[in-house]
Coordinates of C-alpha atoms and ligand atoms in Angstrom, one line a residue:
X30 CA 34.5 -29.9 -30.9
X31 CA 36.6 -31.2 -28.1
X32 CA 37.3 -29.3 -25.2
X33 CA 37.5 -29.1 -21.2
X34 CA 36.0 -26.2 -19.2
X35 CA 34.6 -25.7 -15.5
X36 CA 30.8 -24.4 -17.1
X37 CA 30.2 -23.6 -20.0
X38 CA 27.0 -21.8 -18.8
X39 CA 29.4 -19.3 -17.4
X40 CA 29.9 -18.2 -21.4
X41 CA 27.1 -15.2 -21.6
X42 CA 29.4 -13.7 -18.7
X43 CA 32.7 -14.2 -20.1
X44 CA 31.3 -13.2 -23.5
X45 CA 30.5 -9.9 -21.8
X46 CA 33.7 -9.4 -20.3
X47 CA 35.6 -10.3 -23.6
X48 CA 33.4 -7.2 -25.4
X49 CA 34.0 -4.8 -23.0
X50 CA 38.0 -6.2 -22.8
X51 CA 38.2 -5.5 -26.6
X52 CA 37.3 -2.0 -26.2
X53 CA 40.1 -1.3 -24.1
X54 CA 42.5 -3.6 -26.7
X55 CA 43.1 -1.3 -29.5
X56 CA 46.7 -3.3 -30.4
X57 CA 44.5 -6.3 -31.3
X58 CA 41.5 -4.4 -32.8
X59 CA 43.8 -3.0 -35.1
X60 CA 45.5 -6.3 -36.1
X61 CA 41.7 -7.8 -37.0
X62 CA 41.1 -4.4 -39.0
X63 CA 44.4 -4.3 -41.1
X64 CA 44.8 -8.2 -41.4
X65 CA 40.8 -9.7 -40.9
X66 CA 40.8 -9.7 -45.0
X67 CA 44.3 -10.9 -45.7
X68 CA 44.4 -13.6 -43.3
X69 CA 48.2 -13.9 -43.0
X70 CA 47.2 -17.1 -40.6
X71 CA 45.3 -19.5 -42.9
X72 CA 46.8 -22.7 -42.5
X73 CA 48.2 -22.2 -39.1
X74 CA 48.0 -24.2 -36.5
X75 CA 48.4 -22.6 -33.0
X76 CA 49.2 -24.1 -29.9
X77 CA 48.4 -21.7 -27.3
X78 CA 49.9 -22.1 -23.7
X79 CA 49.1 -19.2 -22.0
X80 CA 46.8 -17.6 -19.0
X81 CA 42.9 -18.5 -20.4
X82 CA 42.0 -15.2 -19.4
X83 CA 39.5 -12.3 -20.9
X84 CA 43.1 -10.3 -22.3
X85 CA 44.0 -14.2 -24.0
X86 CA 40.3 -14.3 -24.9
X87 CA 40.7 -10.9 -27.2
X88 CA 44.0 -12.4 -28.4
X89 CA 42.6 -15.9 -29.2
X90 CA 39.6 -14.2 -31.3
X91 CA 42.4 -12.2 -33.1
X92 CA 44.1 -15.1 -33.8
X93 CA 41.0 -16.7 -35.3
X94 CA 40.1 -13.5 -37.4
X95 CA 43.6 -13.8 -39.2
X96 CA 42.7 -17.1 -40.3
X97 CA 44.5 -19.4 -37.5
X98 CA 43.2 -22.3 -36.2
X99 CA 43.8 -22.5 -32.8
X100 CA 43.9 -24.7 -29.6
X101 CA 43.9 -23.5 -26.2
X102 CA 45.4 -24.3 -22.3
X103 CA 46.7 -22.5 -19.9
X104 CA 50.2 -22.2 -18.6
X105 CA 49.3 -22.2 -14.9
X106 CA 47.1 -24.5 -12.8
X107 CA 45.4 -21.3 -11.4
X108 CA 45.6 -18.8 -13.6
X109 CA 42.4 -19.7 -15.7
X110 CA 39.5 -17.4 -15.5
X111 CA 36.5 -19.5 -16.0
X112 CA 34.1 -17.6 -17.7
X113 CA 36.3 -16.8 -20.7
X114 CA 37.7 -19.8 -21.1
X115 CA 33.6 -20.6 -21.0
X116 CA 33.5 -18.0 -23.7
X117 CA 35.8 -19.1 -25.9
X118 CA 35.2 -22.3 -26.2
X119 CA 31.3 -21.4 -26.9
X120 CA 32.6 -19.0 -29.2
X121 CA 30.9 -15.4 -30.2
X122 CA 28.6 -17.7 -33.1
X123 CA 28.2 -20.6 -30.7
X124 CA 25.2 -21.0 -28.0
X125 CA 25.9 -23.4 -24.6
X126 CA 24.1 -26.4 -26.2
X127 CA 26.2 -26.0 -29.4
X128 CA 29.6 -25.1 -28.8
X129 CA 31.5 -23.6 -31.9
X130 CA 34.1 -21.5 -30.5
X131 CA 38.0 -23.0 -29.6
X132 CA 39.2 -26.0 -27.9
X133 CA 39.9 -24.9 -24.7
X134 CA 41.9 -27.1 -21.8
X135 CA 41.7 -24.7 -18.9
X136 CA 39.8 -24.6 -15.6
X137 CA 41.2 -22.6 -12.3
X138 CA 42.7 -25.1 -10.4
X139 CA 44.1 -28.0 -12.2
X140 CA 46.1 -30.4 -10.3
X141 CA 49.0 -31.0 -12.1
X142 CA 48.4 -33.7 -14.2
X143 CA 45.6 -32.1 -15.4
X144 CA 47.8 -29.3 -16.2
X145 CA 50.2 -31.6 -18.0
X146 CA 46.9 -33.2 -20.0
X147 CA 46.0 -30.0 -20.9
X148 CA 49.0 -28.9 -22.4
X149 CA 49.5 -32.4 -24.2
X150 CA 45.9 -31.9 -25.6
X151 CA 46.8 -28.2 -27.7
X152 CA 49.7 -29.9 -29.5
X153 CA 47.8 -33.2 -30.7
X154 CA 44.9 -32.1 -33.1
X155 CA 43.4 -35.7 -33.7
X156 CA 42.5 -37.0 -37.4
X157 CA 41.6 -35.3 -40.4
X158 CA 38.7 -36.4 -42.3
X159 CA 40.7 -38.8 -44.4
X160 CA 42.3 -40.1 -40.9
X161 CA 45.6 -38.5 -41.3
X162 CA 47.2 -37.5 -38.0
X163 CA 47.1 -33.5 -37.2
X164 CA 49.4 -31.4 -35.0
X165 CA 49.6 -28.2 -34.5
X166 CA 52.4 -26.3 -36.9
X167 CA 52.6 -23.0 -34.7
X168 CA 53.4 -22.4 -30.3
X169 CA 52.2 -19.7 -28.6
X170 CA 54.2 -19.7 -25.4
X171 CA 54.6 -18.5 -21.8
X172 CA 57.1 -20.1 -19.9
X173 CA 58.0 -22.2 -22.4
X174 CA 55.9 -25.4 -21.2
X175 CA 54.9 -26.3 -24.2
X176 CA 57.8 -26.1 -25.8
X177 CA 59.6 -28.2 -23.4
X178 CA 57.2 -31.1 -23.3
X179 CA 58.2 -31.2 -27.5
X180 CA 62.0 -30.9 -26.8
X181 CA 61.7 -33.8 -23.8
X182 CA 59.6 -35.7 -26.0
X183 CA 61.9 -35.8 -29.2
X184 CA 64.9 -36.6 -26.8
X185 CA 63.3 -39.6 -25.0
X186 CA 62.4 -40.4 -28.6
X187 CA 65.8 -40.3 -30.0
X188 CA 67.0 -42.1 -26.9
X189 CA 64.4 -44.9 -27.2
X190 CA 63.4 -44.6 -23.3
X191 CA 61.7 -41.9 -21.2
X192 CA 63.4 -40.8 -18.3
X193 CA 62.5 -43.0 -15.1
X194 CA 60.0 -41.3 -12.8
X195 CA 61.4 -42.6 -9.4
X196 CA 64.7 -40.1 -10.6
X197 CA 63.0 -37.1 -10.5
X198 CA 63.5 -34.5 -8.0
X199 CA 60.1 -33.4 -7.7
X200 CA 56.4 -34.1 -8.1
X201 CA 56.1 -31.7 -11.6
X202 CA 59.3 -33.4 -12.9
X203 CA 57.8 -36.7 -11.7
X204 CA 54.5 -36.3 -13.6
X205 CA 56.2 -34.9 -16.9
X206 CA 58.3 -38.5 -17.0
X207 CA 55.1 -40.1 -17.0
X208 CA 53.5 -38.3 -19.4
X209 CA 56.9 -39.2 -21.6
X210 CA 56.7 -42.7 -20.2
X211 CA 53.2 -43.3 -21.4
X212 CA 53.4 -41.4 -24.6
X213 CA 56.8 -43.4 -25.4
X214 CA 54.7 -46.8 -25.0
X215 CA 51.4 -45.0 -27.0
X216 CA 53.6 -44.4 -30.0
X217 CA 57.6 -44.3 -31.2
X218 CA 57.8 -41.1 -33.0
X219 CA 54.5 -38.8 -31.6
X220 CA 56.9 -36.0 -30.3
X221 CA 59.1 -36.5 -33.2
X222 CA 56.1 -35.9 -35.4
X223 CA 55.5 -32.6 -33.3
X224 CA 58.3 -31.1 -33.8
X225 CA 58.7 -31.7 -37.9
X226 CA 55.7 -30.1 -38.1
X227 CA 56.4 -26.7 -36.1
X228 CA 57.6 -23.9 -37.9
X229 CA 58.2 -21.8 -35.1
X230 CA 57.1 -20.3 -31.7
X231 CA 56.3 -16.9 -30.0
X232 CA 57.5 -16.6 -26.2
X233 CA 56.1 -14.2 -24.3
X234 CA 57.9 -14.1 -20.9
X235 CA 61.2 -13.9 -19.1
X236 CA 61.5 -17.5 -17.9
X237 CA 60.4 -18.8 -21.2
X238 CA 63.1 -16.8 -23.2
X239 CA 66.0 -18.1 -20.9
X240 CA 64.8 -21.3 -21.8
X241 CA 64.9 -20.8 -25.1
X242 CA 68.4 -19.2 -25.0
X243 CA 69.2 -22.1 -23.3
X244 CA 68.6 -24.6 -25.7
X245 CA 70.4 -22.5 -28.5
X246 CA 73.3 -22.7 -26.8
X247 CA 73.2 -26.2 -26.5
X248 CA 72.5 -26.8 -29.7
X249 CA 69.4 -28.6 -29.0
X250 CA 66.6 -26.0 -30.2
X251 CA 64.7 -27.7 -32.8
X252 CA 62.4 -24.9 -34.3
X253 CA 62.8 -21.3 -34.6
X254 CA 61.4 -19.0 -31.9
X255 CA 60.8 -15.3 -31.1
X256 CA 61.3 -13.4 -28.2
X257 CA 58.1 -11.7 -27.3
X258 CA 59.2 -10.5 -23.9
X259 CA 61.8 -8.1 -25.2
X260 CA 59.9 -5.9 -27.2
X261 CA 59.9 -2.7 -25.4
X262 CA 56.7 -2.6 -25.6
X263 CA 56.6 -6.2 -24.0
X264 CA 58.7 -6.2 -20.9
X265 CA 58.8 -2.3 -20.1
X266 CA 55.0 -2.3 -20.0
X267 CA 53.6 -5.9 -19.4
X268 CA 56.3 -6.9 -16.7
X269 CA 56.4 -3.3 -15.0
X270 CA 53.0 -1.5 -15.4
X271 CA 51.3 -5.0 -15.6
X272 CA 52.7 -5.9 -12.2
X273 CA 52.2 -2.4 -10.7
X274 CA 48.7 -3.1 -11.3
X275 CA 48.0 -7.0 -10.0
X276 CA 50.6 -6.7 -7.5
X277 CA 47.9 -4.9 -5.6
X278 CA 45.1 -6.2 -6.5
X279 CA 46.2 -9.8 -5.6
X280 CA 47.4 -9.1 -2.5
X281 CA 44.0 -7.2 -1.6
X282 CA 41.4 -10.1 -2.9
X283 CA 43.7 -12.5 -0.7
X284 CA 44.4 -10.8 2.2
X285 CA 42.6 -7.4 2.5
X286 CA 45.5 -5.9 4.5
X287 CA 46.7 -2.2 4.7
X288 CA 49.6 -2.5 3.0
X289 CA 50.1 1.6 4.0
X290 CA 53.1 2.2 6.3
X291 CA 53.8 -1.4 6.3
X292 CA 57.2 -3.2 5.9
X293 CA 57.6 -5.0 2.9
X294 CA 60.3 -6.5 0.8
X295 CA 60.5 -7.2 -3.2
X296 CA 62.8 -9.3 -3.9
X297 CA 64.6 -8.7 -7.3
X298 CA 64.4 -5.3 -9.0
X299 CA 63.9 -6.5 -13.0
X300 CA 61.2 -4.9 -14.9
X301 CA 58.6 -7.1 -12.5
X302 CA 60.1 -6.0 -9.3
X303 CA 60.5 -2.5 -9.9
X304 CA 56.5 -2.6 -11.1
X305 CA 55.7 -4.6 -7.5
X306 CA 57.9 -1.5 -5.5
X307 CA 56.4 1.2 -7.1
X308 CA 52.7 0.0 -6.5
X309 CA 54.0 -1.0 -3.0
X310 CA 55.0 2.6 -2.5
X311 CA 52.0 3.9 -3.6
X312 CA 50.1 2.2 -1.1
X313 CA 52.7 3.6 1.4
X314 CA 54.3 1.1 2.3
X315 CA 57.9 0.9 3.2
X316 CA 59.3 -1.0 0.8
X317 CA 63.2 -2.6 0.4
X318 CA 64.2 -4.5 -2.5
X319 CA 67.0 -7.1 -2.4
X320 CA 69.2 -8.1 -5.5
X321 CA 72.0 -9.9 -6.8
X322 CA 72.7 -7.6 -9.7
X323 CA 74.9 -4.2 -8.8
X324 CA 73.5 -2.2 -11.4
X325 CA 69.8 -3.4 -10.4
X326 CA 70.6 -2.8 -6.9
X327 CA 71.8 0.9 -7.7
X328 CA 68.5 1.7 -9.9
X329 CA 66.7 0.2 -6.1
X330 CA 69.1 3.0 -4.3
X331 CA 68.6 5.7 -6.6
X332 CA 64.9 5.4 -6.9
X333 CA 64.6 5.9 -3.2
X334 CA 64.1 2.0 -2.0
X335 CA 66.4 1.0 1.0
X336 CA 68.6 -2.4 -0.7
X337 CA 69.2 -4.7 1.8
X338 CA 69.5 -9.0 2.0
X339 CA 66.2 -11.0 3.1
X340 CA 68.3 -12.2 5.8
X341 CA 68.6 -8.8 7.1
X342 CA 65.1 -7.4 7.0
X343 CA 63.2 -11.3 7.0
X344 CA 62.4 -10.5 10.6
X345 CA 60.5 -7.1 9.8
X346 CA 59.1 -7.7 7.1
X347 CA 55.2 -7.7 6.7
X348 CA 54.6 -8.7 3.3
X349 CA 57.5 -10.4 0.9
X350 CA 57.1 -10.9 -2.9
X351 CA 59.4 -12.2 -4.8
X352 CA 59.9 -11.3 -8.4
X353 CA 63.1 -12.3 -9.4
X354 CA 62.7 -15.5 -12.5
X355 CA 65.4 -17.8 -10.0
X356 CA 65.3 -20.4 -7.5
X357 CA 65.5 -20.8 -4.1
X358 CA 65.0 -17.2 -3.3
X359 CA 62.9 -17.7 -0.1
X360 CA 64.1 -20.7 2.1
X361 CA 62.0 -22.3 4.8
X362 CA 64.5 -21.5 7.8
X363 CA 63.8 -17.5 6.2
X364 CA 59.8 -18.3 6.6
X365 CA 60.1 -19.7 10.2
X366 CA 61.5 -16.6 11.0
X367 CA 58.7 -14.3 9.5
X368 CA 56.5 -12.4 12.0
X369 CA 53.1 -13.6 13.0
X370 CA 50.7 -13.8 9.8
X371 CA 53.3 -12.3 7.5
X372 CA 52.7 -12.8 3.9
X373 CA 54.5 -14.3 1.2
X374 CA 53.8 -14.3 -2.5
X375 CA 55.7 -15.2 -5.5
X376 CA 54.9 -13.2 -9.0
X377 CA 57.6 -14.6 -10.9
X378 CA 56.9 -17.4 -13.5
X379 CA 57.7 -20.9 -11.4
X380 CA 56.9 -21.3 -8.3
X381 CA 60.5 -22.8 -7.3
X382 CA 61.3 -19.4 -6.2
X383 CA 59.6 -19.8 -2.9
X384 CA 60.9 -23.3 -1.1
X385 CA 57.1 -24.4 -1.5
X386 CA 58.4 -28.2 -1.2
X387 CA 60.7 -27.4 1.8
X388 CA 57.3 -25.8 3.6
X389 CA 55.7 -28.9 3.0
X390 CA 57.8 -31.3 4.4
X391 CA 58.6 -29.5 7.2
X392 CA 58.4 -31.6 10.5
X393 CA 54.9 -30.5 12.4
X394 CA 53.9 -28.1 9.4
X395 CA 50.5 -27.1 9.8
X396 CA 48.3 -26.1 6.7
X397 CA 44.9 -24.4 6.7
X398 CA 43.2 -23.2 3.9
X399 CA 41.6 -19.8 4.0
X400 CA 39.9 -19.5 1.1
X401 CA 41.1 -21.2 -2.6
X402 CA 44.8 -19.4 -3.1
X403 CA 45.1 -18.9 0.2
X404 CA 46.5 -20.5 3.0
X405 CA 47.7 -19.9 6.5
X406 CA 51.0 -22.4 7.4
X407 CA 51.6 -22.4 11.2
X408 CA 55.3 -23.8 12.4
X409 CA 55.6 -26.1 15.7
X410 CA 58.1 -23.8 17.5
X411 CA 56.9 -21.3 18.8
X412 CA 53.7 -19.2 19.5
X413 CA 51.6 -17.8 16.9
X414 CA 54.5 -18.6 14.5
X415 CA 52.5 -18.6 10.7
X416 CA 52.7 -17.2 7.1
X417 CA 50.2 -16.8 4.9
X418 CA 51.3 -17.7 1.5
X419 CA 49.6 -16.7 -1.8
X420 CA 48.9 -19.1 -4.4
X421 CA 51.0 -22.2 -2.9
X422 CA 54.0 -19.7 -4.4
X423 CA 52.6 -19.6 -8.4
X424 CA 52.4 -16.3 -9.7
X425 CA 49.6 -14.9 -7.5
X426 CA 48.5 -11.8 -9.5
X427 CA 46.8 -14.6 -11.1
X428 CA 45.9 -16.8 -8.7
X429 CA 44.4 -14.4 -6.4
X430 CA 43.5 -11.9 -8.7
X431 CA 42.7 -11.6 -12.6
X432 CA 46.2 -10.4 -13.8
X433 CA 47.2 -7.8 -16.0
X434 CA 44.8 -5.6 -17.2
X435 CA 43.3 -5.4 -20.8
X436 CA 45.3 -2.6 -21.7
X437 CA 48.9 -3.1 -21.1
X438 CA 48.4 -7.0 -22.2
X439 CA 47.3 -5.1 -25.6
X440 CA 50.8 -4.2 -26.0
X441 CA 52.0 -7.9 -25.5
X442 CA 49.4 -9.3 -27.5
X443 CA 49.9 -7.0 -30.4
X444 CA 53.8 -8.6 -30.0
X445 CA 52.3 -12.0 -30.4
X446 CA 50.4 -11.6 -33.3
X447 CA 53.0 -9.7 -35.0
X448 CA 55.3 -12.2 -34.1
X449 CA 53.3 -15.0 -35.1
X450 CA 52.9 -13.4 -38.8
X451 CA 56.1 -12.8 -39.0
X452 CA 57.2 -16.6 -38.6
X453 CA 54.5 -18.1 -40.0
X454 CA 54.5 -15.8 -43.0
X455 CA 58.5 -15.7 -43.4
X456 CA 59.6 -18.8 -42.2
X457 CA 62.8 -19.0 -44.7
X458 CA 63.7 -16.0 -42.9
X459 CA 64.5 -17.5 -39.2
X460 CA 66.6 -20.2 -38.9
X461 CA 66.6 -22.1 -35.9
X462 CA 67.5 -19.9 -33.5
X463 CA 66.1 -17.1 -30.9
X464 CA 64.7 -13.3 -32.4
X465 CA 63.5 -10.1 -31.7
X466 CA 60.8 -8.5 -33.7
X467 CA 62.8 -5.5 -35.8
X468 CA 62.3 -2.3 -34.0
X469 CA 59.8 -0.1 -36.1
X470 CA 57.0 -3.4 -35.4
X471 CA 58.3 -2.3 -31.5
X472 CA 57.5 1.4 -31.9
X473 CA 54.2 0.2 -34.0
X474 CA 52.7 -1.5 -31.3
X475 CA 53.0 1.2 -28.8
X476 CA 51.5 3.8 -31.7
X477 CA 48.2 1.5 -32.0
X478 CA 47.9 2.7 -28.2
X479 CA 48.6 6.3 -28.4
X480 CA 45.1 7.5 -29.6
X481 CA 43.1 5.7 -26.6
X482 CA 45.2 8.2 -24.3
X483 CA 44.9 11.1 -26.2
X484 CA 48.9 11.2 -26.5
X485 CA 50.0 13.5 -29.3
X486 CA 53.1 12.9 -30.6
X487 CA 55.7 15.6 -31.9
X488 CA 56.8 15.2 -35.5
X489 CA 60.5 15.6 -36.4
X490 CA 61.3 17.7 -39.1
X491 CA 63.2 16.9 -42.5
X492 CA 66.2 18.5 -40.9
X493 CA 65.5 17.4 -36.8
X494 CA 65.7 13.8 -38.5
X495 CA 69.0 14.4 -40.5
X496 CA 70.5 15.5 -37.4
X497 CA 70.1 12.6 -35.3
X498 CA 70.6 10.2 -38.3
X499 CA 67.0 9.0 -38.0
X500 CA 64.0 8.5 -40.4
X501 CA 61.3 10.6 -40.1
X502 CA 59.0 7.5 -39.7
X503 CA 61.3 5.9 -37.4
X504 CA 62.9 3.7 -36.0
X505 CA 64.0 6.7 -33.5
X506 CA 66.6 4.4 -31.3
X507 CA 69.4 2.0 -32.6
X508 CA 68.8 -1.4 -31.0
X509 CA 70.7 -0.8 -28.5
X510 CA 68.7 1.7 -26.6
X511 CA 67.4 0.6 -23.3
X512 CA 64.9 2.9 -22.2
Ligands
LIG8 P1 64.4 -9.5 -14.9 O1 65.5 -10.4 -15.3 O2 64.2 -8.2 -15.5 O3 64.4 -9.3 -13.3 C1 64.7 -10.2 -12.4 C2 65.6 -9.6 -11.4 O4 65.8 -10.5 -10.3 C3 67.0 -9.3 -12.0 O5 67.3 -7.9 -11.8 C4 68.0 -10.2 -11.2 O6 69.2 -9.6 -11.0 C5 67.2 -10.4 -9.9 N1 67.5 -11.6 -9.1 C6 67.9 -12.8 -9.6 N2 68.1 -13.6 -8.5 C7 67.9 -12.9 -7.4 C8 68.0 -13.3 -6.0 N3 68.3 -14.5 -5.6 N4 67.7 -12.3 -5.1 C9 67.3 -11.0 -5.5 N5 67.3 -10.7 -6.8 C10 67.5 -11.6 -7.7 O7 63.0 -10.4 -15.1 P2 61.5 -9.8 -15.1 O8 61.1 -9.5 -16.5 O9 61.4 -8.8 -14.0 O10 60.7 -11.2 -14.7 C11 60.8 -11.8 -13.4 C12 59.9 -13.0 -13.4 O11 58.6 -12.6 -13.5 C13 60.2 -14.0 -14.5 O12 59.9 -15.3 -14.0 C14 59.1 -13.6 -15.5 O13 58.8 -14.7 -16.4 C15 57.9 -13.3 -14.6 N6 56.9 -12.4 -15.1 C16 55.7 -12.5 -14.4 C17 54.6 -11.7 -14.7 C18 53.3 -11.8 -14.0 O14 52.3 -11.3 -14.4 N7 53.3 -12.5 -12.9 C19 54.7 -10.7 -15.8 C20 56.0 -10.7 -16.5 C21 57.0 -11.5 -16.1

């Protein structure tokens, strides 16, 4: 078995984690008990590009138990935890000496080509016995990495020539036109190849899906793919309890500030930023939230958060997180400006949304390294005039901390295998183009939690039903229901 961890010997550990994980998983435990016989997932192929944590550990096993085959990286260079990516690729059969588990690419702190390796290494799935080439026939995405490097591969392909790496505009974009460079020399048609073979893939996050959008409207989306992130029981849980959770916790294991009575600012008020204000507040802070979106803006207001501009409040602020899926939300004339060992932290997907290359760059710049994901960046002007930023500006709940806890990612997860089935079972019934899974597999997943809470649900009666034009079973909202 091929594979790439930090140490395996870290596997006993990881195993550990992964059992205790499951118990606090009952989405996925479910999905092993009603599908573990049918194995609606023989004869996939998964590509997985997502966080190699314990949570992607329970789904990875769940995976497996449907019948998949699977391959495994992560989708950021520090998100990795590397005693279950240990575990996983040892496998629950397996021992240290003989590995029988997954393929695993992940370690916690891949430089970027690595990353990029990594991610080219879950797609490609060698020779058969007979030598036939393999790929993988399924994607399992977050952010949409994966998916890209297949869309950018097929074009260079169809254009005969990768895209020159002295044009990019910056080093990530640089390293993914080698990778397309090298590959186009390697072979004529490997991308090309990819993509015949996919029948579809499952995005789990915001960034991704915009993506994904995106290439449906220009026409250029080559396989089907399904919206994980907008399951209700996706974004309104993952994104905003999820968050509400790591925020936190990130932000402690970096920094071990009192975030209490503090100024701090959350920039963007989506279903992330209103998780990061609310666990803010609960650690009484002061908290004030910039957007761009009136309606978003109002919900800040309304729930109590003063709404101002980071240019306004830049000044005061202790601690800024951004959370908003764009660009360019933090620039490096608003970080010269901070106060003395201010923090800044991105916990969107990219980490474009801080001006991490701008910092860089900048004339007299001074970087130390605190500990791994953390640094302290000292200006020339000026006395005392540093930041500390989190995670070079990648999504630091998961480079400083672990992430999401095992319950809420449940809830995703249990989208991802649903959503997985459902394409790979029913593939005559998505066209290329982007989905939703139907509503009653929404209110499903959130059911499989109920019990672990002790939640008891009122039944509607006959005539309760009849009333509001329902089912007694459900689905209890028409699709247009926000929540
Ligand atoms: P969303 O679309 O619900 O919220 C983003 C908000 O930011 C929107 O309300 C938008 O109006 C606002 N915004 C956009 N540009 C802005 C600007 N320049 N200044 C202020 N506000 C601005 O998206 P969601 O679901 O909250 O996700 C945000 C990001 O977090 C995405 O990149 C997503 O992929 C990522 N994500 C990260 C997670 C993590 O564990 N770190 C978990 C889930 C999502």
């Amino acid at each position: 078995m091929d594979f790439k961890v930090a140490d395996l010997s870290l596997a006993d550990y990881g195993r550990t984690e992964i059992e205790l994980a499951e118990h606090e998983m009952p989405g996925l435990m479910a999905m092993r008990e009603r599908y573990g016989a049918e194995k609606p997932l023989a004869g996939a192929r998964i590509a997985g590009s997502l966080h190699m944590t314990t949570q992607t550990a329970v789904l990875i096993e769940t995976l497996t138990a449907l019948g998949a085959e699977v391959r495994w990286a992560s989708c950021n260079i520090f998100s990795t935890q590397d005693h279950a990516a240990a575990a996983v690729a040892v496998g629950p059969e397996g021992t240290v000496d003989a590995p029988a588990g997954v393929p695993v690419f992940a370690w916690k702190g891949e430089t970027l080509e690595e990353y990029w390796w990594c991610t080219q290494q879950i797609l490609d799935w060698g020779t058969d016995a007979e030598g036939n080439q393999r790929f993988a026939n399924m994607i399992l995405d977050d952010g949409g990495d994966a998916t890209l490097l297949v869309h950018l591969g097929v074009e260079a392909e169809k254009k005969g020539e990768a895209p020159d790496p002295a044009t990019a505009t910056s080093t990530e974009q640089r390293i993914i036109f080698e990778v397309l460079q090298s590959s186009l020399a390697a072979s004529k048609d490997r991308w090309t190849n990819v993509a015949r073979e996919i029948i579809g893939v499952t995005e789990e996050t915001t960034t991704g899906v915009l993506r994904l959008y995106d290439m449906m409207r220009e026409g250029s989306l080559l396989f089907p793919a399904i919206n994980v992130n907008d399951s209700v029981t996706k974004s309104k849980f993952d994104n905003k309890y999820g968050c509400r959770h790591s925020l936190v916790d990130g932000i402690n294991r970096a920094t071990d500030v009192l975030m209490g009575g503090k100024v701090t600012v959350v920039c963007g008020y989506g279903d992330v930023g209103k998780g990061c204000a609310e666990s803010l507040r609960g650690q009484g802070a002061r908290v004030i939230v910039t957007e761009i979106d009136p309606i978003c803006a109002l919900q800040a207001a309304m729930d109590g958060y003063q709404v101002s501009t980071l240019d306004d409040v830049i000044e005061t602020a202790d601690i800024v997180i951004t959370a908003t899926g764009n660009k360019d939300v933090v620039s490096v004339d608003q970080m010269r400006r901070m106060k003395k060992n201010a923090i800044l932290g991105n916990i969107g997907h990219f980490d474009n949304e801080i001006d991490m290359a701008g910092l860089e760059t900048y004339p007299g710049v001074v970087r130390k390294n605190v500990k791994p994901q953390v640094d302290l960046w000292t200006f020339p002007e000026g006395e005392g005039n540093a930041i500390i930023v989190l995670s070079e500006g990648r999504l630091m709940n998961l480079g400083n901390a672990t992430g999401h806890p095992s319950f809420v990612m449940s809830n995703s997860f249990t989208n991802q295998v649903l959503a997985q089935i459902e394409v790979f079972t029913k593939p005559q019934d998505y066209p290329v183009g982007v989905y939703v899974l139907p509503k009653h597999l929404d209110e499903e997943v959130a059911r499989l939690h109920l019990d672990a809470l002790g939640v008891r649900l009122t039944t509607l009666t006959d005539d309760q039903a009849k009333y509001l034009g329902v089912s007694v079973e459900g689905p209890f909202k028409s699709d247009e229901y926000r929540y």
